[in-house]
Amino acid sequence: MSVIQDAFIWLNDPLNWTLPDGIIARTREHLWITLLAVALACAVGWPIGVLLGHYGRGGAALVTLANVSRAVPTVALLTIFPLTAIGFGERAIVLALAVFAVPPLLANAYLGIREVDPQVKEAALGMGLSGRQLLTRVELPLAVPYLASGFRTAAVQVIATATLAAFVNGGGLGMIISRGFGLGLASGGGQVLAGGLIVAVLCLIAEGLLALGERAVTPRHLRAPGRMSEGRASMTM
C-alpha cells in the first residue's frame, strides 16, 4: 500500500484517536504548550513594543533583533535549555517556543503604535491628555488591529513549530510523527504523514479563526486589502 493509504487507515483507526497517547490527547498537549508559549511571549513582546513605539525609540534595533531571532533555530533552543538550570520538561519547551514567538508580537506592537496618525496624537495632547493617557486611551485602542495581527502570526508559527518538542520528548503532536519515524518509513510512513496532516489542519483552523478575530477588531477604514500585511513586511526590510 502507498503511504497515503497507510495514513488514511491510521487516521480511521479509533484507537489512534482515543488512546492516552492518541490524537486527542496529543492535540490537547500541543494546544496547551502553544497557549503557554504565546502567553509568555505576549507578556514580554507587547509591553516592550508598545513602549518603544510610544517613545519613538529603538526602531532600528527592533528590526535587527527580530531578524536575528528568526535566524536562531528553535530546535537548538530546545536542546540547549534542558542543559541549563531551566532543566528538562515543559518549562524548557515553552520558553524556547516563546523566544520564537516574541519577534512578530514585538514588531507589530511597535508598528501599531507608530502608525497612529500624528494629528490624532497632537489633538489628544491639545485636549490636555498626559503621555500615559495618550498611550492608554488613544494609541493602544488604535493599535489593537496590529496587536491582533502579531498574535495571529505568532500563534500559527508556534503551533507549527511545537512539533519540534518531540525531539526532547516534550509531548504534543510531534510525538506521533517521531514515533512513526521510529518505526521506519516502510512501516511508519503512514503515521508520519498522518501526524503532519493533523498539524497542518490545526494550523489552518487556527489561521482561519484568528483571521476572523483580527477582522472583528479592525475598524472598517483599516480593512483595505494588504494594508496591514504591508506594514508587517516593512518591519523586516
PDB file of C-alpha atoms in Angstrom:
ATOM      1  CA  MET A   1       0.000   0.000   0.000  1.00  0.00           C
ATOM      2  CA  SER A   2       1.068   3.596  -0.566  1.00  0.00           C
ATOM      3  CA  VAL A   3       1.957   5.948   2.250  1.00  0.00           C
ATOM      4  CA  ILE A   4      -1.235   7.921   1.590  1.00  0.00           C
ATOM      5  CA  GLN A   5      -3.338   4.773   2.022  1.00  0.00           C
ATOM      6  CA  ASP A   6      -1.451   3.934   5.221  1.00  0.00           C
ATOM      7  CA  ALA A   7      -2.111   7.431   6.556  1.00  0.00           C
ATOM      8  CA  PHE A   8      -5.818   7.125   5.731  1.00  0.00           C
ATOM      9  CA  ILE A   9      -6.040   3.770   7.513  1.00  0.00           C
ATOM     10  CA  TRP A  10      -4.126   5.098  10.534  1.00  0.00           C
ATOM     11  CA  LEU A  11      -6.410   8.118  10.837  1.00  0.00           C
ATOM     12  CA  ASN A  12      -9.513   5.935  10.615  1.00  0.00           C
ATOM     13  CA  ASP A  13      -8.448   3.668  13.467  1.00  0.00           C
ATOM     14  CA  PRO A  14     -10.499   4.780  16.531  1.00  0.00           C
ATOM     15  CA  LEU A  15      -7.761   3.611  18.907  1.00  0.00           C
ATOM     16  CA  ASN A  16      -5.322   6.107  17.403  1.00  0.00           C
ATOM     17  CA  TRP A  17      -7.717   8.850  18.491  1.00  0.00           C
ATOM     18  CA  THR A  18      -8.799   7.679  21.933  1.00  0.00           C
ATOM     19  CA  LEU A  19      -5.714   6.065  23.495  1.00  0.00           C
ATOM     20  CA  PRO A  20      -3.955   8.024  26.300  1.00  0.00           C
ATOM     21  CA  ASP A  21      -1.241   8.990  23.800  1.00  0.00           C
ATOM     22  CA  GLY A  22      -3.625   9.240  20.850  1.00  0.00           C
ATOM     23  CA  ILE A  23      -4.525  12.166  18.619  1.00  0.00           C
ATOM     24  CA  ILE A  24      -7.000  13.791  21.014  1.00  0.00           C
ATOM     25  CA  ALA A  25      -4.623  13.701  23.988  1.00  0.00           C
ATOM     26  CA  ARG A  26      -1.653  14.852  21.912  1.00  0.00           C
ATOM     27  CA  THR A  27      -3.700  17.695  20.416  1.00  0.00           C
ATOM     28  CA  ARG A  28      -4.594  18.885  23.917  1.00  0.00           C
ATOM     29  CA  GLU A  29      -0.906  18.827  24.865  1.00  0.00           C
ATOM     30  CA  HIS A  30       0.004  20.648  21.684  1.00  0.00           C
ATOM     31  CA  LEU A  31      -2.532  23.419  22.241  1.00  0.00           C
ATOM     32  CA  TRP A  32      -1.577  23.764  25.918  1.00  0.00           C
ATOM     33  CA  ILE A  33       2.113  24.181  25.047  1.00  0.00           C
ATOM     34  CA  THR A  34       1.166  26.712  22.384  1.00  0.00           C
ATOM     35  CA  LEU A  35      -1.064  28.651  24.769  1.00  0.00           C
ATOM     36  CA  LEU A  36       1.639  28.917  27.433  1.00  0.00           C
ATOM     37  CA  ALA A  37       4.343  29.910  24.942  1.00  0.00           C
ATOM     38  CA  VAL A  38       2.253  32.573  23.209  1.00  0.00           C
ATOM     39  CA  ALA A  39       1.001  33.958  26.533  1.00  0.00           C
ATOM     40  CA  LEU A  40       4.584  34.281  27.792  1.00  0.00           C
ATOM     41  CA  ALA A  41       5.662  35.894  24.522  1.00  0.00           C
ATOM     42  CA  CYS A  42       2.771  38.376  24.741  1.00  0.00           C
ATOM     43  CA  ALA A  43       3.759  39.281  28.302  1.00  0.00           C
ATOM     44  CA  VAL A  44       7.257  40.130  27.056  1.00  0.00           C
ATOM     45  CA  GLY A  45       6.816  41.333  23.483  1.00  0.00           C
ATOM     46  CA  TRP A  46       3.746  43.543  23.733  1.00  0.00           C
ATOM     47  CA  PRO A  47       4.863  45.844  26.589  1.00  0.00           C
ATOM     48  CA  ILE A  48       8.316  46.363  25.067  1.00  0.00           C
ATOM     49  CA  GLY A  49       6.927  47.021  21.591  1.00  0.00           C
ATOM     50  CA  VAL A  50       4.247  49.385  22.872  1.00  0.00           C
ATOM     51  CA  LEU A  51       6.672  51.419  24.992  1.00  0.00           C
ATOM     52  CA  LEU A  52       9.267  51.657  22.223  1.00  0.00           C
ATOM     53  CA  GLY A  53       6.568  52.741  19.799  1.00  0.00           C
ATOM     54  CA  HIS A  54       5.185  55.301  22.251  1.00  0.00           C
ATOM     55  CA  TYR A  55       8.558  56.923  22.828  1.00  0.00           C
ATOM     56  CA  GLY A  56       9.609  56.525  19.198  1.00  0.00           C
ATOM     57  CA  ARG A  57      12.907  54.892  20.001  1.00  0.00           C
ATOM     58  CA  GLY A  58      14.653  51.661  19.147  1.00  0.00           C
ATOM     59  CA  GLY A  59      13.072  51.037  15.750  1.00  0.00           C
ATOM     60  CA  ALA A  60      16.308  50.021  14.017  1.00  0.00           C
ATOM     61  CA  ALA A  61      17.383  47.868  16.958  1.00  0.00           C
ATOM     62  CA  LEU A  62      13.953  46.258  16.984  1.00  0.00           C
ATOM     63  CA  VAL A  63      14.157  45.263  13.330  1.00  0.00           C
ATOM     64  CA  THR A  64      17.656  43.854  13.883  1.00  0.00           C
ATOM     65  CA  LEU A  65      16.526  41.876  16.926  1.00  0.00           C
ATOM     66  CA  ALA A  66      13.526  40.472  15.073  1.00  0.00           C
ATOM     67  CA  ASN A  67      15.650  39.360  12.117  1.00  0.00           C
ATOM     68  CA  VAL A  68      18.427  37.880  14.276  1.00  0.00           C
ATOM     69  CA  SER A  69      15.981  35.952  16.452  1.00  0.00           C
ATOM     70  CA  ARG A  70      14.446  34.367  13.356  1.00  0.00           C
ATOM     71  CA  ALA A  71      17.877  33.021  12.452  1.00  0.00           C
ATOM     72  CA  VAL A  72      18.167  31.090  15.729  1.00  0.00           C
ATOM     73  CA  PRO A  73      16.939  27.514  15.170  1.00  0.00           C
ATOM     74  CA  THR A  74      14.174  26.640  17.606  1.00  0.00           C
ATOM     75  CA  VAL A  75      15.428  23.067  17.788  1.00  0.00           C
ATOM     76  CA  ALA A  76      18.756  24.423  19.055  1.00  0.00           C
ATOM     77  CA  LEU A  77      16.994  26.198  21.917  1.00  0.00           C
ATOM     78  CA  LEU A  78      15.006  23.059  22.672  1.00  0.00           C
ATOM     79  CA  THR A  79      18.232  21.118  23.121  1.00  0.00           C
ATOM     80  CA  ILE A  80      20.208  23.852  24.897  1.00  0.00           C
ATOM     81  CA  PHE A  81      17.664  24.950  27.513  1.00  0.00           C
ATOM     82  CA  PRO A  82      17.362  21.492  29.122  1.00  0.00           C
ATOM     83  CA  LEU A  83      21.116  21.555  29.726  1.00  0.00           C
ATOM     84  CA  THR A  84      20.847  24.756  31.768  1.00  0.00           C
ATOM     85  CA  ALA A  85      19.237  25.499  35.123  1.00  0.00           C
ATOM     86  CA  ILE A  86      15.874  25.501  33.345  1.00  0.00           C
ATOM     87  CA  GLY A  87      16.072  21.721  33.105  1.00  0.00           C
ATOM     88  CA  PHE A  88      14.035  19.265  31.089  1.00  0.00           C
ATOM     89  CA  GLY A  89      10.292  19.322  30.733  1.00  0.00           C
ATOM     90  CA  GLU A  90       7.557  21.755  29.865  1.00  0.00           C
ATOM     91  CA  ARG A  91       9.380  24.885  31.041  1.00  0.00           C
ATOM     92  CA  ALA A  92      12.232  24.468  28.574  1.00  0.00           C
ATOM     93  CA  ILE A  93       9.852  23.787  25.693  1.00  0.00           C
ATOM     94  CA  VAL A  94       7.559  26.722  26.499  1.00  0.00           C
ATOM     95  CA  LEU A  95      10.497  29.107  26.895  1.00  0.00           C
ATOM     96  CA  ALA A  96      12.072  28.054  23.584  1.00  0.00           C
ATOM     97  CA  LEU A  97       8.792  28.497  21.729  1.00  0.00           C
ATOM     98  CA  ALA A  98       8.157  31.830  23.460  1.00  0.00           C
ATOM     99  CA  VAL A  99      11.519  33.133  22.219  1.00  0.00           C
ATOM    100  CA  PHE A 100      10.390  32.180  18.724  1.00  0.00           C
ATOM    101  CA  ALA A 101       7.038  33.956  19.171  1.00  0.00           C
ATOM    102  CA  VAL A 102       8.298  37.263  20.594  1.00  0.00           C
ATOM    103  CA  PRO A 103       9.540  38.933  17.339  1.00  0.00           C
ATOM    104  CA  PRO A 104       6.186  39.188  15.481  1.00  0.00           C
ATOM    105  CA  LEU A 105       4.401  40.291  18.655  1.00  0.00           C
ATOM    106  CA  LEU A 106       7.007  42.910  19.483  1.00  0.00           C
ATOM    107  CA  ALA A 107       7.354  44.199  15.913  1.00  0.00           C
ATOM    108  CA  ASN A 108       3.618  44.547  15.328  1.00  0.00           C
ATOM    109  CA  ALA A 109       3.095  46.239  18.693  1.00  0.00           C
ATOM    110  CA  TYR A 110       5.778  48.777  17.820  1.00  0.00           C
ATOM    111  CA  LEU A 111       4.376  49.288  14.333  1.00  0.00           C
ATOM    112  CA  GLY A 112       0.811  49.660  15.608  1.00  0.00           C
ATOM    113  CA  ILE A 113       1.758  52.478  17.962  1.00  0.00           C
ATOM    114  CA  ARG A 114       3.936  54.227  15.384  1.00  0.00           C
ATOM    115  CA  GLU A 115       1.183  54.066  12.762  1.00  0.00           C
ATOM    116  CA  VAL A 116      -1.214  56.179  14.850  1.00  0.00           C
ATOM    117  CA  ASP A 117      -1.893  59.423  12.989  1.00  0.00           C
ATOM    118  CA  PRO A 118       0.343  62.175  14.447  1.00  0.00           C
ATOM    119  CA  GLN A 119      -2.525  64.659  14.094  1.00  0.00           C
ATOM    120  CA  VAL A 120      -4.689  62.453  16.301  1.00  0.00           C
ATOM    121  CA  LYS A 121      -1.964  62.405  18.947  1.00  0.00           C
ATOM    122  CA  GLU A 122      -1.487  66.165  18.732  1.00  0.00           C
ATOM    123  CA  ALA A 123      -5.225  66.694  19.136  1.00  0.00           C
ATOM    124  CA  ALA A 124      -5.293  64.411  22.186  1.00  0.00           C
ATOM    125  CA  LEU A 125      -2.381  66.248  23.788  1.00  0.00           C
ATOM    126  CA  GLY A 126      -4.060  69.550  22.966  1.00  0.00           C
ATOM    127  CA  MET A 127      -7.119  68.388  24.901  1.00  0.00           C
ATOM    128  CA  GLY A 128      -4.940  68.006  27.977  1.00  0.00           C
ATOM    129  CA  LEU A 129      -4.194  64.275  27.948  1.00  0.00           C
ATOM    130  CA  SER A 130      -0.976  63.228  29.631  1.00  0.00           C
ATOM    131  CA  GLY A 131       1.543  60.952  27.950  1.00  0.00           C
ATOM    132  CA  ARG A 132       0.154  57.955  29.834  1.00  0.00           C
ATOM    133  CA  GLN A 133      -3.426  58.833  28.937  1.00  0.00           C
ATOM    134  CA  LEU A 134      -2.403  59.277  25.314  1.00  0.00           C
ATOM    135  CA  LEU A 135      -0.983  55.774  25.326  1.00  0.00           C
ATOM    136  CA  THR A 136      -3.887  54.049  27.073  1.00  0.00           C
ATOM    137  CA  ARG A 137      -6.815  55.997  25.596  1.00  0.00           C
ATOM    138  CA  VAL A 138      -5.645  56.753  22.067  1.00  0.00           C
ATOM    139  CA  GLU A 139      -2.613  54.811  20.871  1.00  0.00           C
ATOM    140  CA  LEU A 140      -3.409  51.384  22.310  1.00  0.00           C
ATOM    141  CA  PRO A 141      -7.041  51.272  21.082  1.00  0.00           C
ATOM    142  CA  LEU A 142      -5.922  52.270  17.590  1.00  0.00           C
ATOM    143  CA  ALA A 143      -3.099  49.713  17.662  1.00  0.00           C
ATOM    144  CA  VAL A 144      -5.371  46.781  18.570  1.00  0.00           C
ATOM    145  CA  PRO A 145      -5.612  45.520  14.947  1.00  0.00           C
ATOM    146  CA  TYR A 146      -1.821  45.353  14.756  1.00  0.00           C
ATOM    147  CA  LEU A 147      -1.630  43.564  18.100  1.00  0.00           C
ATOM    148  CA  ALA A 148      -4.172  41.050  16.811  1.00  0.00           C
ATOM    149  CA  SER A 149      -2.170  40.603  13.605  1.00  0.00           C
ATOM    150  CA  GLY A 150       1.012  39.890  15.549  1.00  0.00           C
ATOM    151  CA  PHE A 151      -0.834  37.465  17.808  1.00  0.00           C
ATOM    152  CA  ARG A 152      -2.202  35.610  14.799  1.00  0.00           C
ATOM    153  CA  THR A 153       1.235  35.284  13.219  1.00  0.00           C
ATOM    154  CA  ALA A 154       2.893  34.174  16.451  1.00  0.00           C
ATOM    155  CA  ALA A 155       0.198  31.653  17.355  1.00  0.00           C
ATOM    156  CA  VAL A 156       0.222  29.903  13.967  1.00  0.00           C
ATOM    157  CA  GLN A 157       4.027  29.817  13.922  1.00  0.00           C
ATOM    158  CA  VAL A 158       4.146  28.289  17.396  1.00  0.00           C
ATOM    159  CA  ILE A 159       1.519  25.664  16.549  1.00  0.00           C
ATOM    160  CA  ALA A 160       3.622  24.573  13.578  1.00  0.00           C
ATOM    161  CA  THR A 161       6.929  24.734  15.460  1.00  0.00           C
ATOM    162  CA  ALA A 162       5.679  22.990  18.610  1.00  0.00           C
ATOM    163  CA  THR A 163       6.013  19.679  16.781  1.00  0.00           C
ATOM    164  CA  LEU A 164       9.765  20.001  17.440  1.00  0.00           C
ATOM    165  CA  ALA A 165       9.080  19.459  21.132  1.00  0.00           C
ATOM    166  CA  ALA A 166       9.101  15.758  20.312  1.00  0.00           C
ATOM    167  CA  PHE A 167      12.894  15.964  19.933  1.00  0.00           C
ATOM    168  CA  VAL A 168      13.127  16.305  23.723  1.00  0.00           C
ATOM    169  CA  ASN A 169      10.170  14.019  24.429  1.00  0.00           C
ATOM    170  CA  GLY A 170       8.074  17.075  25.193  1.00  0.00           C
ATOM    171  CA  GLY A 171       4.673  15.844  24.078  1.00  0.00           C
ATOM    172  CA  GLY A 172       2.339  17.306  21.517  1.00  0.00           C
ATOM    173  CA  LEU A 173       1.518  16.126  18.028  1.00  0.00           C
ATOM    174  CA  GLY A 174       5.190  15.856  17.167  1.00  0.00           C
ATOM    175  CA  MET A 175       5.263  12.657  19.219  1.00  0.00           C
ATOM    176  CA  ILE A 176       3.041  10.993  16.638  1.00  0.00           C
ATOM    177  CA  ILE A 177       5.449  11.952  13.871  1.00  0.00           C
ATOM    178  CA  SER A 178       8.579  10.941  15.809  1.00  0.00           C
ATOM    179  CA  ARG A 179       7.120   7.542  16.679  1.00  0.00           C
ATOM    180  CA  GLY A 180       6.310   6.995  13.039  1.00  0.00           C
ATOM    181  CA  PHE A 181       9.937   7.682  12.161  1.00  0.00           C
ATOM    182  CA  GLY A 182      10.947   5.285  14.938  1.00  0.00           C
ATOM    183  CA  LEU A 183       9.056   2.505  13.207  1.00  0.00           C
ATOM    184  CA  GLY A 184      10.892   3.187   9.947  1.00  0.00           C
ATOM    185  CA  LEU A 185       9.346   4.792   6.896  1.00  0.00           C
ATOM    186  CA  ALA A 186       8.340   1.418   5.489  1.00  0.00           C
ATOM    187  CA  SER A 187       6.112   0.663   8.498  1.00  0.00           C
ATOM    188  CA  GLY A 188       5.507   4.102   9.993  1.00  0.00           C
ATOM    189  CA  GLY A 189       5.395   6.291   6.905  1.00  0.00           C
ATOM    190  CA  GLY A 190       1.616   6.473   7.079  1.00  0.00           C
ATOM    191  CA  GLN A 191       1.750   7.601  10.713  1.00  0.00           C
ATOM    192  CA  VAL A 192       4.339  10.275   9.861  1.00  0.00           C
ATOM    193  CA  LEU A 193       2.147  11.618   7.066  1.00  0.00           C
ATOM    194  CA  ALA A 194      -0.964  11.465   9.258  1.00  0.00           C
ATOM    195  CA  GLY A 195       0.757  13.419  12.024  1.00  0.00           C
ATOM    196  CA  GLY A 196       1.912  16.045   9.548  1.00  0.00           C
ATOM    197  CA  LEU A 197      -1.599  16.385   8.138  1.00  0.00           C
ATOM    198  CA  ILE A 198      -3.070  16.852  11.617  1.00  0.00           C
ATOM    199  CA  VAL A 199      -0.609  19.651  12.388  1.00  0.00           C
ATOM    200  CA  ALA A 200      -1.312  21.293   9.023  1.00  0.00           C
ATOM    201  CA  VAL A 201      -5.067  21.169   9.580  1.00  0.00           C
ATOM    202  CA  LEU A 202      -4.649  22.551  13.100  1.00  0.00           C
ATOM    203  CA  CYS A 203      -2.602  25.471  11.708  1.00  0.00           C
ATOM    204  CA  LEU A 204      -5.236  26.174   9.057  1.00  0.00           C
ATOM    205  CA  ILE A 205      -8.027  26.152  11.638  1.00  0.00           C
ATOM    206  CA  ALA A 206      -6.073  28.484  13.913  1.00  0.00           C
ATOM    207  CA  GLU A 207      -5.235  30.770  10.993  1.00  0.00           C
ATOM    208  CA  GLY A 208      -8.895  30.960   9.964  1.00  0.00           C
ATOM    209  CA  LEU A 209     -10.260  31.605  13.458  1.00  0.00           C
ATOM    210  CA  LEU A 210      -7.618  34.194  14.305  1.00  0.00           C
ATOM    211  CA  ALA A 211      -8.113  35.902  10.933  1.00  0.00           C
ATOM    212  CA  LEU A 212     -11.790  36.295  11.786  1.00  0.00           C
ATOM    213  CA  GLY A 213     -10.837  37.669  15.205  1.00  0.00           C
ATOM    214  CA  GLU A 214      -8.362  40.079  13.640  1.00  0.00           C
ATOM    215  CA  ARG A 215     -11.002  41.317  11.211  1.00  0.00           C
ATOM    216  CA  ALA A 216     -13.503  41.753  14.035  1.00  0.00           C
ATOM    217  CA  VAL A 217     -11.205  44.114  15.962  1.00  0.00           C
ATOM    218  CA  THR A 218     -10.077  46.049  12.873  1.00  0.00           C
ATOM    219  CA  PRO A 219     -12.072  49.214  12.121  1.00  0.00           C
ATOM    220  CA  ARG A 220     -13.715  49.253   8.712  1.00  0.00           C
ATOM    221  CA  HIS A 221     -11.489  52.010   7.326  1.00  0.00           C
ATOM    222  CA  LEU A 222      -8.391  49.915   8.108  1.00  0.00           C
ATOM    223  CA  ARG A 223      -9.612  46.790   6.320  1.00  0.00           C
ATOM    224  CA  ALA A 224      -8.199  47.762   2.944  1.00  0.00           C
ATOM    225  CA  PRO A 225      -6.548  44.696   1.344  1.00  0.00           C
ATOM    226  CA  GLY A 226      -2.845  44.479   2.043  1.00  0.00           C
ATOM    227  CA  ARG A 227      -2.739  47.496   4.395  1.00  0.00           C
ATOM    228  CA  MET A 228      -1.581  45.649   7.488  1.00  0.00           C
ATOM    229  CA  SER A 229       0.362  42.984   5.616  1.00  0.00           C
ATOM    230  CA  GLU A 230       2.393  45.773   4.016  1.00  0.00           C
ATOM    231  CA  GLY A 231       3.036  47.182   7.463  1.00  0.00           C
ATOM    232  CA  ARG A 232       4.250  43.855   8.766  1.00  0.00           C
ATOM    233  CA  ALA A 233       6.546  43.453   5.787  1.00  0.00           C
ATOM    234  CA  SER A 234       8.101  46.858   6.364  1.00  0.00           C
ATOM    235  CA  MET A 235       9.366  45.720   9.756  1.00  0.00           C
ATOM    236  CA  THR A 236      11.547  43.055   8.134  1.00  0.00           C
ATOM    237  CA  MET A 237      13.039  45.125   5.347  1.00  0.00           C
TER     238      MET A 237
END
